[in-house]
Amino acid sequence: MLKKVFFRKNTEMKQSMSKNDLDLGKLPQHVGIIMDGNGRWATGKGLIRTSGHKAGANTVKSILNTCIKLNIPVLTVYAFSTENWKRPISEVNFLMSLFSSFLAAQIDELSENNVRIKFIGRIDELPNNLAKEFHRAEDITKNNTGVKFNVAINYGGRDEIITAVKNIAQQVKDGSLSVEQIDDKIFEDNLYTQNLPPVDLMIRTSGDMRLSNFLLWQSAYAEFWFTKTNWPDFTPEEFIEALIDFQHRDRRFGGLDNK
Ligand code: IPE
Ligand code: IPE
Ligand code: MG
């Protein structure tokens, strides 16, 4: 039944995009998105910055829905960095309550759509009620087998790597791991993204071309796609443009061809 629905959705999607030549068999396995430009979107309209965050939440919904329809296995979005605490307390508080209300409004639909949600970052250092709500949502969706939707909150790539190094060092100290055993796999087992494929496509909206401490290890061989569009204005059509562009990249991984 579920399969049928997905098939129909895929077919509809395929028809509406056929002119763009999206190859549904060649989709990225993991898409990362740096959702930037909410503030600029708002100030450009003479609004307060926080209204940009509110509008940005709707974009999250529409891009996640596109991933569901296309069957993209993993989507990881950057919602709040370890550096974002530098912002005015009023903006930080607004974002924290937005995360909470967004999750409460979306959790049933996420479950219905077979999405598995996970929050990555220093979640247990967030206000207690928020950490609890996040863990609850992870628990509710933990057996879902569709899109793996990771939301990075209080996340920093350097922090993630240092935490992994500390865990591994502790295991060596305890004698449960030898220095010789440390390899990519062991390292990845100590990241938030353990058992997930590396990022194939990294998108950043709003014109800046930097990683801002997002998924540093996981994007080692990612293809990058930048747009000047601010996050609240980013549409499924533009997302599909990024996917098509990705499909035309020559990914050599250090070799001479992409075989
Ligand atoms: C991205 O939009 C959202 C967060 C970082 C939480 P910004 O708030 O960074 O928007 P700009 O970059 O100031 O326009
Ligand atoms: C990156 O955006 C973080 C998120 C999108 C959550 P920022 O707006 O914080 O990045 P910088 O400060 O421009 O590098
Ligand atoms: Mg920004």
mmCIF file with all atom_site columns, C-alpha atoms in Angstrom, residues 97-253:
data_model
loop_
_atom_site.group_PDB
_atom_site.id
_atom_site.type_symbol
_atom_site.label_atom_id
_atom_site.label_alt_id
_atom_site.label_comp_id
_atom_site.label_asym_id
_atom_site.label_entity_id
_atom_site.label_seq_id
_atom_site.pdbx_PDB_ins_code
_atom_site.Cartn_x
_atom_site.Cartn_y
_atom_site.Cartn_z
_atom_site.occupancy
_atom_site.B_iso_or_equiv
_atom_site.pdbx_formal_charge
_atom_site.auth_seq_id
_atom_site.auth_comp_id
_atom_site.auth_asym_id
_atom_site.auth_atom_id
_atom_site.pdbx_PDB_model_num
ATOM 1   C CA . SER A 1 97  ? 10.814 27.988 20.993  1.00 0.00 ? 97  SER A CA 1
ATOM 2   C CA . LEU A 1 98  ? 10.426 27.724 17.208  1.00 0.00 ? 98  LEU A CA 1
ATOM 3   C CA . PHE A 1 99  ? 12.226 24.343 17.239  1.00 0.00 ? 99  PHE A CA 1
ATOM 4   C CA . SER A 1 100 ? 9.846  23.192 19.926  1.00 0.00 ? 100 SER A CA 1
ATOM 5   C CA . SER A 1 101 ? 6.614  24.387 18.267  1.00 0.00 ? 101 SER A CA 1
ATOM 6   C CA . PHE A 1 102 ? 7.742  23.188 14.824  1.00 0.00 ? 102 PHE A CA 1
ATOM 7   C CA . LEU A 1 103 ? 8.424  19.728 16.162  1.00 0.00 ? 103 LEU A CA 1
ATOM 8   C CA . ALA A 1 104 ? 5.112  19.565 18.025  1.00 0.00 ? 104 ALA A CA 1
ATOM 9   C CA . ALA A 1 105 ? 3.247  20.582 14.861  1.00 0.00 ? 105 ALA A CA 1
ATOM 10  C CA . GLN A 1 106 ? 5.123  18.150 12.611  1.00 0.00 ? 106 GLN A CA 1
ATOM 11  C CA . ILE A 1 107 ? 5.617  14.999 14.638  1.00 0.00 ? 107 ILE A CA 1
ATOM 12  C CA . ASP A 1 108 ? 2.419  13.240 13.512  1.00 0.00 ? 108 ASP A CA 1
ATOM 13  C CA . GLU A 1 109 ? 3.093  13.952 9.864   1.00 0.00 ? 109 GLU A CA 1
ATOM 14  C CA . LEU A 1 110 ? 6.695  12.814 10.209  1.00 0.00 ? 110 LEU A CA 1
ATOM 15  C CA . SER A 1 111 ? 5.467  9.518  11.613  1.00 0.00 ? 111 SER A CA 1
ATOM 16  C CA . GLU A 1 112 ? 2.833  9.117  8.898   1.00 0.00 ? 112 GLU A CA 1
ATOM 17  C CA . ASN A 1 113 ? 5.484  9.738  6.272   1.00 0.00 ? 113 ASN A CA 1
ATOM 18  C CA . ASN A 1 114 ? 7.736  7.065  7.767   1.00 0.00 ? 114 ASN A CA 1
ATOM 19  C CA . VAL A 1 115 ? 10.456 9.637  8.535   1.00 0.00 ? 115 VAL A CA 1
ATOM 20  C CA . ARG A 1 116 ? 13.060 8.853  11.162  1.00 0.00 ? 116 ARG A CA 1
ATOM 21  C CA . ILE A 1 117 ? 14.109 12.046 12.904  1.00 0.00 ? 117 ILE A CA 1
ATOM 22  C CA . LYS A 1 118 ? 17.346 12.515 14.784  1.00 0.00 ? 118 LYS A CA 1
ATOM 23  C CA . PHE A 1 119 ? 18.800 15.598 16.432  1.00 0.00 ? 119 PHE A CA 1
ATOM 24  C CA . ILE A 1 120 ? 22.542 15.943 16.170  1.00 0.00 ? 120 ILE A CA 1
ATOM 25  C CA . GLY A 1 121 ? 24.740 18.222 18.252  1.00 0.00 ? 121 GLY A CA 1
ATOM 26  C CA . ARG A 1 122 ? 25.084 18.901 21.961  1.00 0.00 ? 122 ARG A CA 1
ATOM 27  C CA . ILE A 1 123 ? 21.396 18.254 22.551  1.00 0.00 ? 123 ILE A CA 1
ATOM 28  C CA . ASP A 1 124 ? 21.686 17.537 26.252  1.00 0.00 ? 124 ASP A CA 1
ATOM 29  C CA . GLU A 1 125 ? 23.095 21.028 26.807  1.00 0.00 ? 125 GLU A CA 1
ATOM 30  C CA . LEU A 1 126 ? 19.915 22.628 25.451  1.00 0.00 ? 126 LEU A CA 1
ATOM 31  C CA . PRO A 1 127 ? 17.135 23.747 27.808  1.00 0.00 ? 127 PRO A CA 1
ATOM 32  C CA . ASN A 1 128 ? 15.831 20.632 29.528  1.00 0.00 ? 128 ASN A CA 1
ATOM 33  C CA . ASN A 1 129 ? 12.322 20.582 28.060  1.00 0.00 ? 129 ASN A CA 1
ATOM 34  C CA . LEU A 1 130 ? 13.715 20.899 24.527  1.00 0.00 ? 130 LEU A CA 1
ATOM 35  C CA . ALA A 1 131 ? 16.186 18.034 24.935  1.00 0.00 ? 131 ALA A CA 1
ATOM 36  C CA . LYS A 1 132 ? 13.313 15.907 26.287  1.00 0.00 ? 132 LYS A CA 1
ATOM 37  C CA . GLU A 1 133 ? 11.032 16.776 23.341  1.00 0.00 ? 133 GLU A CA 1
ATOM 38  C CA . PHE A 1 134 ? 13.814 15.935 20.894  1.00 0.00 ? 134 PHE A CA 1
ATOM 39  C CA . HIS A 1 135 ? 14.508 12.582 22.514  1.00 0.00 ? 135 HIS A CA 1
ATOM 40  C CA . ARG A 1 136 ? 10.789 11.832 22.551  1.00 0.00 ? 136 ARG A CA 1
ATOM 41  C CA . ALA A 1 137 ? 10.463 12.544 18.818  1.00 0.00 ? 137 ALA A CA 1
ATOM 42  C CA . GLU A 1 138 ? 13.494 10.339 18.129  1.00 0.00 ? 138 GLU A CA 1
ATOM 43  C CA . ASP A 1 139 ? 11.897 7.608  20.143  1.00 0.00 ? 139 ASP A CA 1
ATOM 44  C CA . ILE A 1 140 ? 8.503  7.877  18.402  1.00 0.00 ? 140 ILE A CA 1
ATOM 45  C CA . THR A 1 141 ? 10.086 7.639  14.949  1.00 0.00 ? 141 THR A CA 1
ATOM 46  C CA . LYS A 1 142 ? 12.930 5.247  15.707  1.00 0.00 ? 142 LYS A CA 1
ATOM 47  C CA . ASN A 1 143 ? 11.435 2.275  13.849  1.00 0.00 ? 143 ASN A CA 1
ATOM 48  C CA . ASN A 1 144 ? 10.536 4.245  10.733  1.00 0.00 ? 144 ASN A CA 1
ATOM 49  C CA . THR A 1 145 ? 12.274 3.084  7.601   1.00 0.00 ? 145 THR A CA 1
ATOM 50  C CA . GLY A 1 146 ? 11.885 6.051  5.238   1.00 0.00 ? 146 GLY A CA 1
ATOM 51  C CA . VAL A 1 147 ? 13.927 9.233  5.012   1.00 0.00 ? 147 VAL A CA 1
ATOM 52  C CA . LYS A 1 148 ? 16.456 9.731  7.782   1.00 0.00 ? 148 LYS A CA 1
ATOM 53  C CA . PHE A 1 149 ? 16.015 13.363 8.739   1.00 0.00 ? 149 PHE A CA 1
ATOM 54  C CA . ASN A 1 150 ? 18.813 14.799 10.877  1.00 0.00 ? 150 ASN A CA 1
ATOM 55  C CA . VAL A 1 151 ? 18.436 18.230 12.408  1.00 0.00 ? 151 VAL A CA 1
ATOM 56  C CA . ALA A 1 152 ? 21.694 19.790 13.594  1.00 0.00 ? 152 ALA A CA 1
ATOM 57  C CA . ILE A 1 153 ? 21.085 21.934 16.659  1.00 0.00 ? 153 ILE A CA 1
ATOM 58  C CA . ASN A 1 154 ? 23.864 23.187 18.911  1.00 0.00 ? 154 ASN A CA 1
ATOM 59  C CA . TYR A 1 155 ? 26.035 21.394 16.386  1.00 0.00 ? 155 TYR A CA 1
ATOM 60  C CA . GLY A 1 156 ? 29.659 22.112 15.507  1.00 0.00 ? 156 GLY A CA 1
ATOM 61  C CA . GLY A 1 157 ? 31.811 19.984 13.202  1.00 0.00 ? 157 GLY A CA 1
ATOM 62  C CA . ARG A 1 158 ? 35.002 20.637 15.163  1.00 0.00 ? 158 ARG A CA 1
ATOM 63  C CA . ASP A 1 159 ? 33.256 19.802 18.405  1.00 0.00 ? 159 ASP A CA 1
ATOM 64  C CA . GLU A 1 160 ? 31.972 16.557 16.875  1.00 0.00 ? 160 GLU A CA 1
ATOM 65  C CA . ILE A 1 161 ? 35.498 15.594 15.777  1.00 0.00 ? 161 ILE A CA 1
ATOM 66  C CA . ILE A 1 162 ? 37.070 16.445 19.138  1.00 0.00 ? 162 ILE A CA 1
ATOM 67  C CA . THR A 1 163 ? 34.386 14.440 20.940  1.00 0.00 ? 163 THR A CA 1
ATOM 68  C CA . ALA A 1 164 ? 35.128 11.468 18.667  1.00 0.00 ? 164 ALA A CA 1
ATOM 69  C CA . VAL A 1 165 ? 38.877 11.803 19.352  1.00 0.00 ? 165 VAL A CA 1
ATOM 70  C CA . LYS A 1 166 ? 38.232 11.871 23.085  1.00 0.00 ? 166 LYS A CA 1
ATOM 71  C CA . ASN A 1 167 ? 36.004 8.765  22.921  1.00 0.00 ? 167 ASN A CA 1
ATOM 72  C CA . ILE A 1 168 ? 38.582 6.886  20.905  1.00 0.00 ? 168 ILE A CA 1
ATOM 73  C CA . ALA A 1 169 ? 41.442 7.998  23.189  1.00 0.00 ? 169 ALA A CA 1
ATOM 74  C CA . GLN A 1 170 ? 39.440 6.760  26.169  1.00 0.00 ? 170 GLN A CA 1
ATOM 75  C CA . GLN A 1 171 ? 38.921 3.365  24.528  1.00 0.00 ? 171 GLN A CA 1
ATOM 76  C CA . VAL A 1 172 ? 42.667 3.088  23.858  1.00 0.00 ? 172 VAL A CA 1
ATOM 77  C CA . LYS A 1 173 ? 43.371 4.064  27.458  1.00 0.00 ? 173 LYS A CA 1
ATOM 78  C CA . ASP A 1 174 ? 40.914 1.409  28.684  1.00 0.00 ? 174 ASP A CA 1
ATOM 79  C CA . GLY A 1 175 ? 42.608 -1.182 26.507  1.00 0.00 ? 175 GLY A CA 1
ATOM 80  C CA . SER A 1 176 ? 39.452 -1.966 24.481  1.00 0.00 ? 176 SER A CA 1
ATOM 81  C CA . LEU A 1 177 ? 40.991 -0.556 21.292  1.00 0.00 ? 177 LEU A CA 1
ATOM 82  C CA . SER A 1 178 ? 44.546 -0.468 19.944  1.00 0.00 ? 178 SER A CA 1
ATOM 83  C CA . VAL A 1 179 ? 46.058 2.504  18.130  1.00 0.00 ? 179 VAL A CA 1
ATOM 84  C CA . GLU A 1 180 ? 46.532 0.288  15.056  1.00 0.00 ? 180 GLU A CA 1
ATOM 85  C CA . GLN A 1 181 ? 42.806 -0.458 14.891  1.00 0.00 ? 181 GLN A CA 1
ATOM 86  C CA . ILE A 1 182 ? 41.855 3.198  14.430  1.00 0.00 ? 182 ILE A CA 1
ATOM 87  C CA . ASP A 1 183 ? 40.636 3.737  10.881  1.00 0.00 ? 183 ASP A CA 1
ATOM 88  C CA . ASP A 1 184 ? 37.878 5.619  9.017   1.00 0.00 ? 184 ASP A CA 1
ATOM 89  C CA . LYS A 1 185 ? 35.213 3.167  10.157  1.00 0.00 ? 185 LYS A CA 1
ATOM 90  C CA . ILE A 1 186 ? 36.164 3.357  13.846  1.00 0.00 ? 186 ILE A CA 1
ATOM 91  C CA . PHE A 1 187 ? 36.255 7.126  13.589  1.00 0.00 ? 187 PHE A CA 1
ATOM 92  C CA . GLU A 1 188 ? 32.851 7.313  11.906  1.00 0.00 ? 188 GLU A CA 1
ATOM 93  C CA . ASP A 1 189 ? 31.375 5.059  14.557  1.00 0.00 ? 189 ASP A CA 1
ATOM 94  C CA . ASN A 1 190 ? 32.107 7.890  16.975  1.00 0.00 ? 190 ASN A CA 1
ATOM 95  C CA . LEU A 1 191 ? 30.325 10.592 14.979  1.00 0.00 ? 191 LEU A CA 1
ATOM 96  C CA . TYR A 1 192 ? 26.633 11.551 15.172  1.00 0.00 ? 192 TYR A CA 1
ATOM 97  C CA . THR A 1 193 ? 26.236 10.236 11.633  1.00 0.00 ? 193 THR A CA 1
ATOM 98  C CA . GLN A 1 194 ? 27.428 6.702  12.355  1.00 0.00 ? 194 GLN A CA 1
ATOM 99  C CA . ASN A 1 195 ? 26.175 4.163  9.812   1.00 0.00 ? 195 ASN A CA 1
ATOM 100 C CA . LEU A 1 196 ? 25.027 6.878  7.410   1.00 0.00 ? 196 LEU A CA 1
ATOM 101 C CA . PRO A 1 197 ? 26.500 7.445  3.962   1.00 0.00 ? 197 PRO A CA 1
ATOM 102 C CA . PRO A 1 198 ? 28.816 10.458 3.553   1.00 0.00 ? 198 PRO A CA 1
ATOM 103 C CA . VAL A 1 199 ? 27.324 13.720 2.306   1.00 0.00 ? 199 VAL A CA 1
ATOM 104 C CA . ASP A 1 200 ? 27.041 13.571 -1.489  1.00 0.00 ? 200 ASP A CA 1
ATOM 105 C CA . LEU A 1 201 ? 25.543 17.001 -1.999  1.00 0.00 ? 201 LEU A CA 1
ATOM 106 C CA . MET A 1 202 ? 25.955 20.053 0.231   1.00 0.00 ? 202 MET A CA 1
ATOM 107 C CA . ILE A 1 203 ? 23.650 22.994 -0.436  1.00 0.00 ? 203 ILE A CA 1
ATOM 108 C CA . ARG A 1 204 ? 23.984 26.472 1.057   1.00 0.00 ? 204 ARG A CA 1
ATOM 109 C CA . THR A 1 205 ? 21.437 29.186 0.433   1.00 0.00 ? 205 THR A CA 1
ATOM 110 C CA . SER A 1 206 ? 21.816 32.954 0.578   1.00 0.00 ? 206 SER A CA 1
ATOM 111 C CA . GLY A 1 207 ? 25.062 33.528 -1.285  1.00 0.00 ? 207 GLY A CA 1
ATOM 112 C CA . ASP A 1 208 ? 27.781 32.811 1.264   1.00 0.00 ? 208 ASP A CA 1
ATOM 113 C CA . MET A 1 209 ? 30.164 30.080 0.231   1.00 0.00 ? 209 MET A CA 1
ATOM 114 C CA . ARG A 1 210 ? 31.454 28.482 3.375   1.00 0.00 ? 210 ARG A CA 1
ATOM 115 C CA . LEU A 1 211 ? 30.794 25.476 5.612   1.00 0.00 ? 211 LEU A CA 1
ATOM 116 C CA . SER A 1 212 ? 30.466 27.416 8.890   1.00 0.00 ? 212 SER A CA 1
ATOM 117 C CA . ASN A 1 213 ? 31.575 24.338 10.845  1.00 0.00 ? 213 ASN A CA 1
ATOM 118 C CA . PHE A 1 214 ? 28.960 21.954 9.381   1.00 0.00 ? 214 PHE A CA 1
ATOM 119 C CA . LEU A 1 215 ? 29.670 18.237 8.811   1.00 0.00 ? 215 LEU A CA 1
ATOM 120 C CA . LEU A 1 216 ? 33.411 18.767 8.309   1.00 0.00 ? 216 LEU A CA 1
ATOM 121 C CA . TRP A 1 217 ? 34.347 15.086 8.215   1.00 0.00 ? 217 TRP A CA 1
ATOM 122 C CA . GLN A 1 218 ? 31.230 13.927 6.379   1.00 0.00 ? 218 GLN A CA 1
ATOM 123 C CA . SER A 1 219 ? 31.583 16.372 3.470   1.00 0.00 ? 219 SER A CA 1
ATOM 124 C CA . ALA A 1 220 ? 35.164 15.439 2.598   1.00 0.00 ? 220 ALA A CA 1
ATOM 125 C CA . TYR A 1 221 ? 34.031 14.469 -0.930  1.00 0.00 ? 221 TYR A CA 1
ATOM 126 C CA . ALA A 1 222 ? 30.695 16.279 -1.119  1.00 0.00 ? 222 ALA A CA 1
ATOM 127 C CA . GLU A 1 223 ? 29.666 18.223 -4.195  1.00 0.00 ? 223 GLU A CA 1
ATOM 128 C CA . PHE A 1 224 ? 28.836 21.825 -3.273  1.00 0.00 ? 224 PHE A CA 1
ATOM 129 C CA . TRP A 1 225 ? 25.920 23.812 -4.620  1.00 0.00 ? 225 TRP A CA 1
ATOM 130 C CA . PHE A 1 226 ? 25.342 27.436 -3.739  1.00 0.00 ? 226 PHE A CA 1
ATOM 131 C CA . THR A 1 227 ? 22.452 29.762 -4.469  1.00 0.00 ? 227 THR A CA 1
ATOM 132 C CA . LYS A 1 228 ? 21.834 33.427 -3.741  1.00 0.00 ? 228 LYS A CA 1
ATOM 133 C CA . THR A 1 229 ? 18.217 32.597 -2.812  1.00 0.00 ? 229 THR A CA 1
ATOM 134 C CA . ASN A 1 230 ? 17.492 33.157 0.867   1.00 0.00 ? 230 ASN A CA 1
ATOM 135 C CA . TRP A 1 231 ? 16.281 30.050 2.688   1.00 0.00 ? 231 TRP A CA 1
ATOM 136 C CA . PRO A 1 232 ? 12.618 31.147 3.070   1.00 0.00 ? 232 PRO A CA 1
ATOM 137 C CA . ASP A 1 233 ? 12.416 31.592 -0.722  1.00 0.00 ? 233 ASP A CA 1
ATOM 138 C CA . PHE A 1 234 ? 14.101 28.272 -1.565  1.00 0.00 ? 234 PHE A CA 1
ATOM 139 C CA . THR A 1 235 ? 11.620 26.053 -3.424  1.00 0.00 ? 235 THR A CA 1
ATOM 140 C CA . PRO A 1 236 ? 11.367 22.360 -4.340  1.00 0.00 ? 236 PRO A CA 1
ATOM 141 C CA . GLU A 1 237 ? 11.985 23.440 -7.959  1.00 0.00 ? 237 GLU A CA 1
ATOM 142 C CA . GLU A 1 238 ? 15.304 25.012 -7.058  1.00 0.00 ? 238 GLU A CA 1
ATOM 143 C CA . PHE A 1 239 ? 16.168 21.991 -4.918  1.00 0.00 ? 239 PHE A CA 1
ATOM 144 C CA . ILE A 1 240 ? 15.562 19.792 -7.947  1.00 0.00 ? 240 ILE A CA 1
ATOM 145 C CA . GLU A 1 241 ? 17.810 22.093 -9.969  1.00 0.00 ? 241 GLU A CA 1
ATOM 146 C CA . ALA A 1 242 ? 20.549 21.396 -7.426  1.00 0.00 ? 242 ALA A CA 1
ATOM 147 C CA . LEU A 1 243 ? 19.923 17.644 -7.715  1.00 0.00 ? 243 LEU A CA 1
ATOM 148 C CA . ILE A 1 244 ? 20.139 17.771 -11.499 1.00 0.00 ? 244 ILE A CA 1
ATOM 149 C CA . ASP A 1 245 ? 23.348 19.770 -11.329 1.00 0.00 ? 245 ASP A CA 1
ATOM 150 C CA . PHE A 1 246 ? 24.741 17.195 -8.896  1.00 0.00 ? 246 PHE A CA 1
ATOM 151 C CA . GLN A 1 247 ? 23.944 14.442 -11.382 1.00 0.00 ? 247 GLN A CA 1
ATOM 152 C CA . HIS A 1 248 ? 26.143 16.118 -13.968 1.00 0.00 ? 248 HIS A CA 1
ATOM 153 C CA . ARG A 1 249 ? 29.215 16.416 -11.768 1.00 0.00 ? 249 ARG A CA 1
ATOM 154 C CA . ASP A 1 250 ? 32.236 14.287 -12.566 1.00 0.00 ? 250 ASP A CA 1
ATOM 155 C CA . ARG A 1 251 ? 33.044 12.724 -9.197  1.00 0.00 ? 251 ARG A CA 1
ATOM 156 C CA . ARG A 1 252 ? 36.525 11.292 -9.486  1.00 0.00 ? 252 ARG A CA 1
ATOM 157 C CA . PHE A 1 253 ? 37.346 10.781 -5.791  1.00 0.00 ? 253 PHE A CA 1
#
